[in-house]
Amino acid sequence: MIDARHPLTRLPVQSQPVDGQRRRLLLALAAAPLAGSIALAPRRAQAAASTSVIEGRDLWLYPGWESFSDDATPACLKALDLIRRATGKLDARGIRSVIVIAPLKARACPEHLPEGVALSGAVAARLAAIQWHANELGLRMVDTQAAIAAVDAAQQKYIRADYHWSGHSSEAVAQRAADLIVAAGPLKGGAGAGTRLGKWNEEVHYGDLAALLPPERKKAIGKDHFIVRTACAAPQGLVAGGPSVVQVVGNSMVQPYLGFPQKLSNAIDRPVGLTWTFGDTGPWKTLLNYLESPAFKANPPQALVWQFNEGQMMNLPGAAGQWDAASLMTDDTFVARVATALAA
C-alpha cells in the first residue's frame, strides 16, 4: 500500500489509499499537464518559458535548462559527499538508504535530439563518474541508466513531449531500488502488505514541455500517450494506511501517477510511504520536510529511497536562484537539521 504525503497539488501532509490518490491525480491532470509538474524546472527555466524547450526530431521535446555541454561533475561529486554525510546519520539511526538519480532525458533518449546535437564528452561521462564515486563512498545507488536501458524497446523510456520518465522506466528503476533494499537485509512486517498493481492503461493529454510552447507550436507537437497503471484496490482485509516500512523522498519523478512507489511496494511486499515536492523546493529541503514531520517521529521507516535529478545534482542546499528562499541553507545547516530530526 502507498501513503502519499504530497498529493499532486500543494496540500497538507496526509495519508490516502492508492485509489483515493488516483482520483485526485486525475482531477489535477484535467487542469494541468502532468500535474502541473513543470514547477520541477529551475527558476531560470520557468522565467524563459518556451525558449527553454528544445525541439528534437520526431516531435520530441527536451528541457533546455539542462545543459548538454557544461561539465558540472565536480559539483555533483561534492553533492554525493553531502548525501553521504546525511545517510551516515540515517545509518546510525538504523535506517538504510538507497539513492536514485533520474538521468537527463537527453541521456536516456539521445536518438530524438535535434540533428547535430549531442551530450559533450564530459556530460556523457558524468553519470558513470557519479556512480563510481557513490560506490567509493559506500552509498547504495541504483544504476538508473542500466535500468532504463533495459526497458522493452516497444515502450518509451521518457515521455515524448514531457520532462518525466515513462511509467515503464519508473517501474524499472523502482524494481532495482527494491532489489538493493532487500539485499541489505530482511524487512520488518509480514508479506502480503504490498501494493497490488493494476493493468496498464493509456491516457492522452499534453506533456508539460509542450505546455511551455506558444499555442501554435503546442498544437503542432500534439498530445502525448501516457501509459500508466489503473488503480487497484487493496486486498480484502488489508488496512490502508498501515505503518510504512520504506519511505520514498523525491520530486515529481516519483509521484504516484507514474507508479514508482506502487511498484516499490509491490516488489518488497511491504507498505511504502511517499514525500514529494515540486522542483523549487529541492531534494535537501524535501528530505528535511519528511524527517522533521510528525509522521517520521511517529513511525521511522526501516529504509529510505532518496531521489534526485541528474540535471540538478550540482545544486547544493545553498544554491540561490535554484531553490526557493525557504529551502536555502548551508551544507552544515542541512546536516545539523538532519541530525536534530533523527535525535528527536
Short mmCIF file of C-alpha atoms in Angstrom, two decimals:
data_model
loop_
_atom_site.label_atom_id
_atom_site.label_comp_id
_atom_site.label_asym_id
_atom_site.label_seq_id
_atom_site.Cartn_x
_atom_site.Cartn_y
_atom_site.Cartn_z
CA MET A 1 0.00 0.00 0.00
CA ILE A 2 1.11 3.58 -0.53
CA ASP A 3 1.00 6.50 1.87
CA ALA A 4 1.21 9.60 -0.35
CA ARG A 5 2.19 12.56 1.75
CA HIS A 6 2.26 15.14 -1.01
CA PRO A 7 -0.58 14.73 -3.50
CA LEU A 8 -0.49 16.43 -6.84
CA THR A 9 -1.37 19.88 -5.64
CA ARG A 10 0.32 21.54 -2.67
CA LEU A 11 -1.86 20.23 0.14
CA PRO A 12 -1.07 19.48 3.80
CA VAL A 13 0.59 16.19 4.66
CA GLN A 14 -1.96 13.41 4.64
CA SER A 15 -2.47 9.70 4.07
CA GLN A 16 -4.69 8.15 1.41
CA PRO A 17 -5.26 4.72 -0.10
CA VAL A 18 -3.96 4.33 -3.65
CA ASP A 19 -7.40 4.62 -5.26
CA GLY A 20 -8.03 7.90 -3.43
CA GLN A 21 -4.72 9.28 -4.63
CA ARG A 22 -5.54 8.22 -8.17
CA ARG A 23 -8.79 10.16 -8.27
CA ARG A 24 -7.05 13.31 -7.02
CA LEU A 25 -4.27 12.91 -9.56
CA LEU A 26 -6.62 12.54 -12.49
CA LEU A 27 -8.66 15.55 -11.42
CA ALA A 28 -5.50 17.62 -11.33
CA LEU A 29 -4.43 16.31 -14.72
CA ALA A 30 -7.59 17.72 -16.22
CA ALA A 31 -6.36 21.17 -15.26
CA ALA A 32 -2.61 20.98 -15.88
CA PRO A 33 -0.03 18.92 -17.82
CA LEU A 34 1.29 16.01 -15.76
CA ALA A 35 0.06 17.59 -12.56
CA GLY A 36 1.49 20.98 -13.36
CA SER A 37 4.87 19.44 -12.76
CA ILE A 38 6.74 21.97 -14.86
CA ALA A 39 7.25 23.57 -11.45
CA LEU A 40 10.01 20.96 -11.33
CA ALA A 41 12.03 23.25 -13.59
CA PRO A 42 14.58 25.61 -12.05
CA ARG A 43 13.59 29.26 -11.76
CA ARG A 44 15.58 30.31 -14.81
CA ALA A 45 13.69 27.82 -16.97
CA GLN A 46 10.30 28.96 -15.76
CA ALA A 47 11.24 32.57 -16.49
CA ALA A 48 12.44 31.73 -20.01
CA ALA A 49 9.29 29.69 -20.81
CA SER A 50 9.26 28.40 -24.41
CA THR A 51 12.88 29.41 -25.08
CA SER A 52 13.87 26.67 -22.63
CA VAL A 53 12.32 23.91 -24.71
CA ILE A 54 14.45 22.15 -27.33
CA GLU A 55 12.51 20.69 -30.25
CA GLY A 56 14.12 17.47 -31.41
CA ARG A 57 13.38 15.01 -34.15
CA ASP A 58 10.07 13.15 -34.38
CA LEU A 59 8.28 15.90 -32.38
CA TRP A 60 10.26 15.12 -29.23
CA LEU A 61 10.90 17.88 -26.70
CA TYR A 62 13.80 18.29 -24.25
CA PRO A 63 14.29 20.68 -21.32
CA GLY A 64 16.65 23.42 -22.48
CA TRP A 65 17.64 24.42 -18.95
CA GLU A 66 19.64 21.21 -18.52
CA SER A 67 22.99 21.83 -20.20
CA PHE A 68 24.28 19.26 -22.66
CA SER A 69 27.80 20.72 -22.53
CA ASP A 70 28.68 22.23 -19.14
CA ASP A 71 30.83 19.89 -17.06
CA ALA A 72 29.38 20.07 -13.56
CA THR A 73 30.83 16.72 -12.50
CA PRO A 74 32.95 18.12 -9.61
CA ALA A 75 29.89 19.81 -8.10
CA CYS A 76 27.86 16.61 -8.49
CA LEU A 77 30.55 14.63 -6.67
CA LYS A 78 30.54 17.24 -3.91
CA ALA A 79 26.78 16.73 -3.63
CA LEU A 80 27.40 13.00 -3.20
CA ASP A 81 29.76 13.76 -0.33
CA LEU A 82 26.96 15.73 1.33
CA ILE A 83 24.49 12.93 0.66
CA ARG A 84 26.89 10.54 2.38
CA ARG A 85 27.07 12.79 5.44
CA ALA A 86 23.28 12.69 5.70
CA THR A 87 22.88 8.97 5.00
CA GLY A 88 25.58 8.20 7.53
CA LYS A 89 23.33 9.71 10.18
CA LEU A 90 20.39 7.73 8.86
CA ASP A 91 22.50 4.57 9.04
CA ALA A 92 23.33 5.33 12.67
CA ARG A 93 19.59 5.54 13.37
CA GLY A 94 19.08 2.13 11.74
CA ILE A 95 17.59 3.49 8.50
CA ARG A 96 19.20 2.10 5.35
CA SER A 97 19.28 4.45 2.36
CA VAL A 98 19.05 3.95 -1.39
CA ILE A 99 19.86 6.80 -3.79
CA VAL A 100 18.07 7.20 -7.12
CA ILE A 101 19.19 9.73 -9.74
CA ALA A 102 16.87 10.26 -12.70
CA PRO A 103 19.12 10.65 -15.77
CA LEU A 104 18.89 13.52 -18.22
CA LYS A 105 16.20 12.88 -20.80
CA ALA A 106 18.86 13.58 -23.44
CA ARG A 107 20.98 10.78 -21.97
CA ALA A 108 18.18 8.23 -21.95
CA CYS A 109 16.74 9.20 -25.34
CA PRO A 110 19.55 10.67 -27.48
CA GLU A 111 18.12 9.35 -30.73
CA HIS A 112 15.47 12.07 -30.84
CA LEU A 113 17.76 15.05 -30.19
CA PRO A 114 18.00 17.67 -32.96
CA GLU A 115 20.35 16.86 -35.81
CA GLY A 116 23.94 17.56 -34.76
CA VAL A 117 23.11 17.91 -31.05
CA ALA A 118 24.65 15.53 -28.51
CA LEU A 119 25.95 15.47 -24.96
CA SER A 120 29.52 16.70 -24.60
CA GLY A 121 32.11 14.12 -23.63
CA ALA A 122 32.21 15.42 -20.06
CA VAL A 123 28.44 15.33 -19.62
CA ALA A 124 28.22 11.92 -21.29
CA ALA A 125 30.70 10.55 -18.73
CA ARG A 126 29.15 12.30 -15.73
CA LEU A 127 26.61 9.74 -14.58
CA ALA A 128 29.23 6.98 -14.63
CA ALA A 129 31.51 9.21 -12.54
CA ILE A 130 28.69 9.78 -10.07
CA GLN A 131 28.02 6.05 -9.85
CA TRP A 132 31.72 5.32 -9.32
CA HIS A 133 32.03 7.92 -6.55
CA ALA A 134 28.87 6.60 -4.89
CA ASN A 135 30.39 3.12 -4.81
CA GLU A 136 33.60 4.60 -3.41
CA LEU A 137 31.60 6.25 -0.61
CA GLY A 138 29.67 3.08 0.14
CA LEU A 139 26.34 4.52 -0.98
CA ARG A 140 23.62 2.21 -2.24
CA MET A 141 22.76 3.78 -5.58
CA VAL A 142 20.52 2.41 -8.30
CA ASP A 143 22.15 2.17 -11.73
CA THR A 144 19.29 4.06 -13.32
CA GLN A 145 20.92 4.27 -16.72
CA ALA A 146 21.11 0.47 -16.92
CA ALA A 147 17.60 0.05 -15.56
CA ILE A 148 16.11 2.39 -18.16
CA ALA A 149 18.20 0.92 -20.98
CA ALA A 150 16.68 -2.47 -20.17
CA VAL A 151 13.10 -1.25 -20.66
CA ASP A 152 11.32 -3.05 -23.51
CA ALA A 153 12.20 -1.32 -26.77
CA ALA A 154 8.49 -1.19 -27.63
CA GLN A 155 7.93 1.20 -24.71
CA GLN A 156 9.02 4.82 -24.35
CA LYS A 157 11.77 5.44 -21.82
CA TYR A 158 10.82 9.08 -21.32
CA ILE A 159 7.57 10.74 -22.33
CA ARG A 160 7.92 12.35 -25.76
CA ALA A 161 6.87 15.96 -25.00
CA ASP A 162 7.24 15.85 -21.23
CA TYR A 163 10.09 16.20 -18.75
CA HIS A 164 9.43 12.91 -17.00
CA TRP A 165 10.45 9.33 -17.46
CA SER A 166 7.72 6.92 -18.53
CA GLY A 167 5.72 4.64 -16.29
CA HIS A 168 7.74 1.68 -17.56
CA SER A 169 11.06 3.37 -16.73
CA SER A 170 9.73 4.45 -13.35
CA GLU A 171 8.85 0.86 -12.52
CA ALA A 172 12.18 -0.47 -13.82
CA VAL A 173 14.06 1.88 -11.50
CA ALA A 174 11.74 1.10 -8.59
CA GLN A 175 12.43 -2.62 -9.03
CA ARG A 176 16.17 -2.04 -8.79
CA ALA A 177 15.69 0.12 -5.72
CA ALA A 178 13.70 -2.73 -4.19
CA ASP A 179 16.48 -5.18 -5.01
CA LEU A 180 19.02 -3.02 -3.15
CA ILE A 181 16.73 -2.65 -0.14
CA VAL A 182 16.09 -6.39 0.11
CA ALA A 183 19.78 -7.22 -0.41
CA ALA A 184 20.65 -5.06 2.61
CA GLY A 185 18.75 -7.34 4.97
CA PRO A 186 15.32 -8.65 5.98
CA LEU A 187 12.45 -6.18 6.21
CA LYS A 188 10.10 -5.84 9.13
CA GLY A 189 6.48 -6.87 8.88
CA GLY A 190 4.80 -9.74 7.12
CA ALA A 191 4.32 -10.49 3.46
CA GLY A 192 1.08 -9.53 1.79
CA ALA A 193 1.09 -5.82 2.64
CA GLY A 194 2.44 -4.62 -0.69
CA THR A 195 0.52 -2.65 -3.30
CA ARG A 196 -1.27 -4.63 -5.99
CA LEU A 197 -0.51 -3.35 -9.48
CA GLY A 198 -3.33 -2.58 -11.89
CA LYS A 199 -3.33 -3.09 -15.65
CA TRP A 200 -1.52 -0.72 -17.99
CA ASN A 201 -3.79 1.95 -19.41
CA GLU A 202 -3.37 4.73 -22.00
CA GLU A 203 -4.25 8.34 -21.15
CA VAL A 204 -3.91 11.18 -23.65
CA HIS A 205 -3.01 14.75 -22.70
CA TYR A 206 -0.34 17.39 -23.29
CA GLY A 207 3.10 16.89 -21.80
CA ASP A 208 4.49 19.57 -19.51
CA LEU A 209 7.17 20.68 -22.00
CA ALA A 210 4.55 21.11 -24.72
CA ALA A 211 2.65 23.36 -22.34
CA LEU A 212 5.58 25.80 -22.35
CA LEU A 213 5.37 26.36 -26.09
CA PRO A 214 3.39 29.06 -27.92
CA PRO A 215 -0.12 27.82 -28.81
CA GLU A 216 0.68 27.09 -32.45
CA ARG A 217 3.76 25.02 -31.59
CA LYS A 218 1.96 23.24 -28.78
CA LYS A 219 -0.76 22.22 -31.22
CA ALA A 220 1.83 21.04 -33.75
CA ILE A 221 3.66 18.93 -31.16
CA GLY A 222 0.37 17.39 -30.08
CA LYS A 223 -0.72 15.39 -27.09
CA ASP A 224 1.19 12.50 -25.55
CA HIS A 225 0.04 8.99 -24.83
CA PHE A 226 0.78 8.32 -21.17
CA ILE A 227 0.98 4.62 -20.38
CA VAL A 228 0.17 4.29 -16.68
CA ARG A 229 -1.45 1.71 -14.47
CA THR A 230 -5.04 1.80 -13.34
CA ALA A 231 -5.59 1.95 -9.60
CA CYS A 232 -6.01 -1.41 -7.93
CA ALA A 233 -7.92 -1.86 -4.69
CA ALA A 234 -6.11 -3.30 -1.69
CA PRO A 235 -6.69 -7.00 -0.99
CA GLN A 236 -9.71 -7.71 1.19
CA GLY A 237 -8.80 -7.36 4.85
CA LEU A 238 -5.74 -5.20 4.17
CA VAL A 239 -5.95 -1.96 6.13
CA ALA A 240 -4.88 1.03 4.03
CA GLY A 241 -2.51 3.49 5.66
CA GLY A 242 -0.58 0.98 7.78
CA PRO A 243 2.93 1.82 9.01
CA SER A 244 5.38 2.30 6.15
CA VAL A 245 8.47 0.12 6.18
CA VAL A 246 10.12 2.17 3.41
CA GLN A 247 9.79 5.89 2.69
CA VAL A 248 10.35 7.47 -0.74
CA VAL A 249 11.52 11.10 -0.73
CA GLY A 250 11.87 12.97 -4.01
CA ASN A 251 10.23 15.09 -6.69
CA SER A 252 7.58 14.53 -9.35
CA MET A 253 9.58 11.70 -10.93
CA VAL A 254 8.37 9.52 -8.04
CA GLN A 255 4.79 10.79 -7.91
CA PRO A 256 2.12 8.07 -7.77
CA TYR A 257 0.84 8.86 -11.28
CA LEU A 258 3.99 7.33 -12.81
CA GLY A 259 3.91 4.36 -10.46
CA PHE A 260 7.26 4.46 -8.65
CA PRO A 261 6.04 3.98 -5.05
CA GLN A 262 3.42 1.42 -6.04
CA LYS A 263 5.98 -0.72 -7.88
CA LEU A 264 8.43 -0.43 -4.99
CA SER A 265 5.75 -1.53 -2.52
CA ASN A 266 4.75 -4.40 -4.78
CA ALA A 267 8.36 -5.56 -5.19
CA ILE A 268 9.21 -5.56 -1.48
CA ASP A 269 5.67 -6.65 -0.48
CA ARG A 270 5.58 -4.04 2.28
CA PRO A 271 3.87 -0.66 2.80
CA VAL A 272 5.69 2.32 1.30
CA GLY A 273 5.31 5.98 2.25
CA LEU A 274 5.91 8.94 -0.05
CA THR A 275 7.05 12.53 0.44
CA TRP A 276 7.46 14.52 -2.76
CA THR A 277 7.58 18.16 -3.74
CA PHE A 278 7.98 20.18 -6.92
CA GLY A 279 11.31 21.46 -8.19
CA ASP A 280 11.97 24.74 -6.42
CA THR A 281 11.90 23.02 -3.03
CA GLY A 282 14.87 20.84 -3.93
CA PRO A 283 15.93 17.41 -2.61
CA TRP A 284 17.64 18.74 0.52
CA LYS A 285 14.64 20.57 1.93
CA THR A 286 12.31 17.78 0.81
CA LEU A 287 14.24 15.31 2.95
CA LEU A 288 14.02 17.70 5.90
CA ASN A 289 10.28 18.12 5.31
CA TYR A 290 9.94 14.41 5.99
CA LEU A 291 12.49 13.97 8.77
CA GLU A 292 11.11 16.96 10.67
CA SER A 293 7.49 15.82 10.28
CA PRO A 294 5.28 14.23 12.95
CA ALA A 295 4.86 11.27 10.57
CA PHE A 296 8.57 10.43 10.78
CA LYS A 297 8.68 10.83 14.54
CA ALA A 298 5.67 8.54 14.94
CA ASN A 299 6.90 5.87 12.54
CA PRO A 300 10.55 5.94 11.44
CA PRO A 301 10.99 3.70 8.38
CA GLN A 302 13.45 0.86 8.07
CA ALA A 303 14.68 2.18 4.72
CA LEU A 304 14.54 5.42 2.76
CA VAL A 305 14.75 5.94 -1.01
CA TRP A 306 16.06 9.45 -1.77
CA GLN A 307 15.53 10.59 -5.36
CA PHE A 308 17.39 13.32 -7.28
CA ASN A 309 17.51 14.56 -10.88
CA GLU A 310 20.84 14.44 -12.69
CA GLY A 311 20.20 17.91 -14.11
CA GLN A 312 20.00 19.37 -10.60
CA MET A 313 22.63 17.25 -8.85
CA MET A 314 25.19 20.06 -8.94
CA ASN A 315 22.96 22.34 -6.84
CA LEU A 316 23.76 22.13 -3.13
CA PRO A 317 21.41 23.41 -0.38
CA GLY A 318 22.70 26.97 -0.70
CA ALA A 319 22.19 27.25 -4.48
CA ALA A 320 20.46 30.64 -4.65
CA GLY A 321 18.37 31.02 -7.79
CA GLN A 322 17.76 27.26 -7.95
CA TRP A 323 15.75 26.62 -4.77
CA ASP A 324 13.12 28.85 -3.22
CA ALA A 325 14.19 31.14 -0.38
CA ALA A 326 12.75 28.92 2.35
CA SER A 327 14.83 25.98 1.09
CA LEU A 328 18.22 27.72 1.09
CA MET A 329 20.75 26.83 3.77
CA THR A 330 24.42 25.98 4.16
CA ASP A 331 25.63 22.40 3.87
CA ASP A 332 26.44 22.32 7.57
CA THR A 333 22.99 23.63 8.49
CA PHE A 334 21.41 20.89 6.40
CA VAL A 335 23.44 18.17 8.11
CA ALA A 336 22.74 19.67 11.54
CA ARG A 337 19.00 19.68 10.88
CA VAL A 338 19.15 16.05 9.74
CA ALA A 339 20.96 15.15 12.96
CA THR A 340 18.48 17.07 15.11
CA ALA A 341 15.48 15.48 13.42
CA LEU A 342 16.91 11.99 13.88
CA ALA A 343 17.66 12.64 17.53
CA ALA A 344 14.17 13.94 18.34
#
